[in-house]
Tab-separated table of C-alpha atoms in Angstrom:
chain	number	residue	atom	x	y	z
A	19	ASN	CA	118.543	89.567	116.177
A	20	ALA	CA	115.832	87.357	115.178
A	21	GLY	CA	116.756	86.829	111.636
A	22	VAL	CA	114.109	85.564	109.583
A	23	THR	CA	110.749	84.681	111.677
A	24	GLN	CA	107.832	83.261	110.078
A	25	THR	CA	104.422	82.918	111.355
A	26	PRO	CA	102.351	80.801	111.642
A	27	LYS	CA	104.507	77.590	112.024
A	28	PHE	CA	101.350	75.221	111.723
A	29	ARG	CA	98.133	76.093	110.062
A	30	ILE	CA	95.312	73.725	108.417
A	31	LEU	CA	93.040	75.157	105.880
A	32	LYS	CA	89.930	74.283	104.086
A	33	ILE	CA	89.468	74.368	100.506
A	34	GLY	CA	88.710	77.828	99.055
A	35	GLN	CA	89.888	79.463	102.197
A	36	SER	CA	92.519	82.367	102.158
A	37	MET	CA	95.586	83.026	104.559
A	38	THR	CA	98.595	85.077	104.770
A	39	LEU	CA	102.060	83.771	105.601
A	40	GLN	CA	104.065	86.107	107.236
A	41	CYS	CA	107.816	86.656	107.043
A	42	ALA	CA	109.650	89.269	108.829
A	43	GLN	CA	113.842	89.972	108.754
A	44	ASP	CA	115.661	92.254	110.929
A	45	MET	CA	118.826	91.931	109.237
A	46	ASN	CA	118.116	94.721	106.785
A	47	HIS	CA	118.618	92.247	103.925
A	48	ASN	CA	117.369	93.924	100.751
A	49	TYR	CA	116.433	90.350	98.918
A	50	MET	CA	113.576	87.979	100.235
A	51	TYR	CA	112.303	84.698	98.644
A	52	TRP	CA	109.567	82.448	99.207
A	53	TYR	CA	109.789	78.902	98.494
A	54	ARG	CA	107.696	75.719	98.926
A	55	GLN	CA	109.072	72.082	99.790
A	56	ASP	CA	106.847	69.336	98.911
A	57	PRO	CA	107.904	65.881	101.088
A	58	GLY	CA	111.112	64.537	99.899
A	59	MET	CA	111.600	67.199	97.410
A	60	GLY	CA	113.784	70.334	96.774
A	61	LEU	CA	112.774	74.087	97.163
A	62	LYS	CA	110.493	75.572	94.585
A	63	LEU	CA	110.786	79.059	94.247
A	64	ILE	CA	107.182	80.929	94.515
A	65	TYR	CA	108.122	84.708	94.418
A	66	TYR	CA	111.038	86.847	95.294
A	67	SER	CA	111.855	90.421	96.006
A	68	VAL	CA	115.079	92.389	95.352
A	69	GLY	CA	113.745	95.411	97.424
A	70	ALA	CA	110.708	97.216	98.940
A	71	GLY	CA	108.235	97.920	96.071
A	72	ILE	CA	109.630	94.957	93.693
A	73	THR	CA	108.526	91.773	93.398
A	74	ASP	CA	108.913	89.118	90.612
A	75	LYS	CA	107.365	85.416	90.159
A	76	GLY	CA	109.631	82.119	90.676
A	77	GLU	CA	108.994	78.881	89.348
A	78	VAL	CA	105.548	78.099	90.918
A	79	PRO	CA	103.618	81.300	91.397
A	80	ASN	CA	100.192	80.381	90.505
A	81	GLY	CA	97.868	80.520	93.270
A	82	TYR	CA	100.118	82.729	95.381
A	83	ASN	CA	100.234	86.673	95.463
A	84	VAL	CA	102.904	88.689	97.630
A	85	SER	CA	103.693	92.283	98.340
A	86	ARG	CA	106.942	94.238	99.609
A	87	SER	CA	106.006	97.570	101.192
A	88	THR	CA	108.587	97.518	103.629
A	89	THR	CA	112.161	96.145	103.624
A	90	GLU	CA	111.657	93.926	106.685
A	91	ASP	CA	108.315	92.365	105.581
A	92	PHE	CA	107.408	89.801	102.660
A	93	PRO	CA	104.077	88.336	103.366
A	94	LEU	CA	102.840	85.428	101.256
A	95	ARG	CA	99.166	85.548	100.219
A	96	LEU	CA	97.222	82.118	99.523
A	97	GLU	CA	94.003	82.836	97.635
A	98	LEU	CA	91.264	79.962	97.370
A	99	ALA	CA	93.404	77.246	99.120
A	100	ALA	CA	93.876	74.158	97.017
A	101	PRO	CA	94.975	70.730	98.311
A	102	SER	CA	98.077	71.148	95.955
A	103	GLN	CA	99.093	73.638	98.297
A	104	THR	CA	99.883	71.480	101.054
A	105	SER	CA	103.443	71.888	101.724
A	106	VAL	CA	106.098	73.309	103.742
A	107	TYR	CA	106.766	77.116	103.029
A	108	PHE	CA	110.237	78.509	103.560
A	109	CYS	CA	110.983	82.060	103.652
A	110	ALA	CA	114.365	83.291	103.148
A	111	SER	CA	116.460	86.615	102.971
A	112	SER	CA	120.015	87.984	101.713
A	113	PHE	CA	122.324	90.686	101.015
A	114	LYS	CA	123.762	90.476	97.816
A	115	GLN	CA	127.383	91.515	98.199
A	116	PHE	CA	129.323	93.643	95.507
A	117	SER	CA	131.197	90.220	94.591
A	118	GLY	CA	127.419	88.572	93.654
A	119	ALA	CA	127.472	86.500	96.567
A	120	ASN	CA	123.700	85.697	97.557
A	121	VAL	CA	123.635	83.713	100.688
A	122	LEU	CA	120.377	82.917	102.014
A	123	THR	CA	119.227	82.782	105.628
A	124	PHE	CA	116.000	80.956	106.071
A	125	GLY	CA	112.963	80.841	108.381
A	126	ALA	CA	112.090	77.792	110.586
A	127	GLY	CA	109.057	77.290	108.037
A	128	SER	CA	105.429	77.185	107.984
A	129	ARG	CA	103.754	73.998	107.656
A	130	LEU	CA	100.578	74.243	105.600
A	131	THR	CA	97.716	71.425	105.361
A	132	VAL	CA	94.613	72.125	102.798
A	133	LEU	CA	91.903	69.687	103.437
B	15	GLN	CA	116.545	70.312	81.072
B	16	LYS	CA	115.826	71.261	84.480
B	17	GLU	CA	117.503	74.483	85.474
B	18	VAL	CA	119.347	72.565	88.358
B	19	GLU	CA	119.787	68.767	88.580
B	20	GLN	CA	120.711	66.639	91.534
B	21	ASN	CA	120.497	62.832	91.859
B	22	SER	CA	117.802	62.408	94.697
B	23	GLY	CA	119.540	59.221	96.049
B	24	PRO	CA	119.611	58.270	98.663
B	25	LEU	CA	123.351	57.727	98.644
B	26	SER	CA	124.605	55.391	101.349
B	27	VAL	CA	128.098	56.008	102.143
B	28	PRO	CA	130.305	53.917	104.969
B	29	GLU	CA	131.229	55.912	108.160
B	30	GLY	CA	134.888	57.527	107.383
B	31	ALA	CA	134.474	57.216	103.567
B	32	ILE	CA	134.525	60.157	100.914
B	33	ALA	CA	130.789	61.216	99.846
B	34	SER	CA	130.634	62.603	96.545
B	35	LEU	CA	127.617	64.767	95.803
B	36	ASN	CA	127.046	66.131	92.120
B	37	CYS	CA	124.889	68.940	90.439
B	38	THR	CA	124.558	70.264	87.141
B	39	TYR	CA	122.997	73.667	86.027
B	40	SER	CA	121.828	75.089	82.950
B	41	ASP	CA	122.393	79.025	83.154
B	42	ARG	CA	125.866	79.508	81.568
B	43	GLY	CA	125.610	82.984	82.897
B	44	SER	CA	125.525	81.837	86.798
B	45	GLN	CA	128.461	82.979	88.701
B	46	SER	CA	127.930	81.597	91.968
B	47	PHE	CA	126.892	78.116	93.455
B	48	PHE	CA	125.994	77.043	96.937
B	49	TRP	CA	125.510	73.835	98.920
B	50	TYR	CA	122.873	73.943	101.599
B	51	ARG	CA	122.490	70.800	104.252
B	52	GLN	CA	119.185	70.072	105.491
B	53	TYR	CA	118.204	67.939	108.364
B	54	SER	CA	114.849	66.351	108.214
B	55	GLY	CA	112.036	68.801	109.671
B	56	LYS	CA	114.755	71.827	109.838
B	57	SER	CA	115.605	74.690	107.486
B	58	PRO	CA	118.354	74.649	105.098
B	59	GLU	CA	121.677	75.930	106.161
B	60	LEU	CA	124.572	76.979	104.375
B	61	ILE	CA	127.841	74.746	104.158
B	62	MET	CA	129.577	75.896	101.195
B	63	SER	CA	129.894	78.494	98.509
B	64	ILE	CA	131.971	78.404	95.293
B	65	TYR	CA	132.625	81.482	92.570
B	66	SER	CA	135.581	80.242	90.771
B	67	ASN	CA	136.569	77.215	88.691
B	68	GLY	CA	138.399	74.678	90.695
B	69	ASP	CA	138.449	73.350	94.221
B	70	LYS	CA	137.722	75.389	97.374
B	71	GLU	CA	138.192	73.365	100.824
B	72	ASP	CA	136.502	74.108	104.401
B	73	GLY	CA	137.362	71.537	106.892
B	74	ARG	CA	135.938	68.172	105.783
B	75	PHE	CA	134.084	69.798	102.944
B	76	THR	CA	135.286	70.481	99.344
B	77	ALA	CA	133.214	72.275	96.669
B	78	GLN	CA	134.418	71.718	93.044
B	79	LEU	CA	133.365	73.989	90.251
B	80	ASN	CA	133.448	73.306	86.233
B	81	LYS	CA	131.762	76.330	84.404
B	82	ALA	CA	132.818	74.454	81.103
B	83	SER	CA	130.770	71.433	81.974
B	84	GLN	CA	128.500	73.408	84.052
B	85	TYR	CA	128.895	70.943	86.892
B	86	VAL	CA	129.630	71.705	90.650
B	87	SER	CA	130.287	68.958	93.262
B	88	LEU	CA	130.527	68.614	97.179
B	89	LEU	CA	133.204	66.131	98.712
B	90	ILE	CA	132.758	65.378	102.217
B	91	ARG	CA	135.854	63.402	103.654
B	92	ASP	CA	135.812	61.249	106.783
B	93	SER	CA	131.891	60.857	106.505
B	94	GLN	CA	130.220	61.095	109.973
B	95	PRO	CA	126.746	60.012	111.179
B	96	SER	CA	125.890	63.666	111.652
B	97	ASP	CA	126.666	64.262	107.961
B	98	SER	CA	123.346	62.281	107.204
B	99	ALA	CA	120.785	64.812	105.712
B	100	THR	CA	119.576	66.158	102.358
B	101	TYR	CA	122.334	68.343	100.502
B	102	LEU	CA	120.744	71.049	98.053
B	103	CYS	CA	122.320	72.553	95.420
B	104	ALA	CA	121.391	76.110	94.732
B	105	VAL	CA	122.485	78.372	91.782
B	106	PRO	CA	121.147	81.839	91.174
B	107	ASN	CA	120.606	82.987	87.727
B	108	ARG	CA	121.239	86.327	86.026
B	109	ASP	CA	117.881	87.729	87.519
B	110	ASP	CA	118.637	86.718	91.304
B	111	LYS	CA	116.278	84.004	91.115
B	112	ILE	CA	118.030	81.420	93.432
B	113	ILE	CA	117.140	77.718	92.029
B	114	PHE	CA	117.412	74.751	94.088
B	115	GLY	CA	117.790	71.172	92.885
B	116	LYS	CA	115.868	68.258	94.122
B	117	GLY	CA	118.241	67.454	96.750
B	118	THR	CA	120.410	64.346	97.456
B	119	ARG	CA	119.548	62.224	100.533
B	120	LEU	CA	122.804	61.063	102.175
B	121	HIS	CA	123.184	58.234	104.651
B	122	ILE	CA	126.262	57.636	106.659
B	123	LEU	CA	126.497	53.976	107.516
B	124	PRO	CA	127.804	53.209	111.162
């Protein structure tokens, strides 16, 4: 099992460019999440999905888009990159148990710099 | 009020002492609570989960939950230098949004 795989690990973008951060999981998890983490800060939820075809906004969705066409993949699209989007992005997945427990498995992260 | 609040620290604790980390949350409907540990440059990893009022112990770690006060804490006994990390409190709300606090940086002094 690879777990949660994020690509790319590092990327430098120019202001106004667009790109997609890829996230794939092979654990058949129904829930997937995208977070960003600014230096010295906690994780801020960007978007999340409770299953294929279903997505919802998190705390900081502006400037981002997502799709969930399959259970395995949850790409994050950045349109018109801005310096404020410089951050480390983490994708995570989970299987919500009958008890309600929802434990996240994280990818290794993608470090994005916008210049 | 922010949904999940933590003291950002840094919290400095001598080796062998007890480290106490605190977290408050705003959604009274939350039913599960998690502590993740994050080493510098790495991804968060789960260390404790708690669902019922009271204490839950796992090795040197104890999670404490008080739903009436909307308060969850993490105690680390016999603190080791390897415990130096950022500890993140995570609380799922009723819509399955999992909200994290800012994290508390813990530094264990040798």
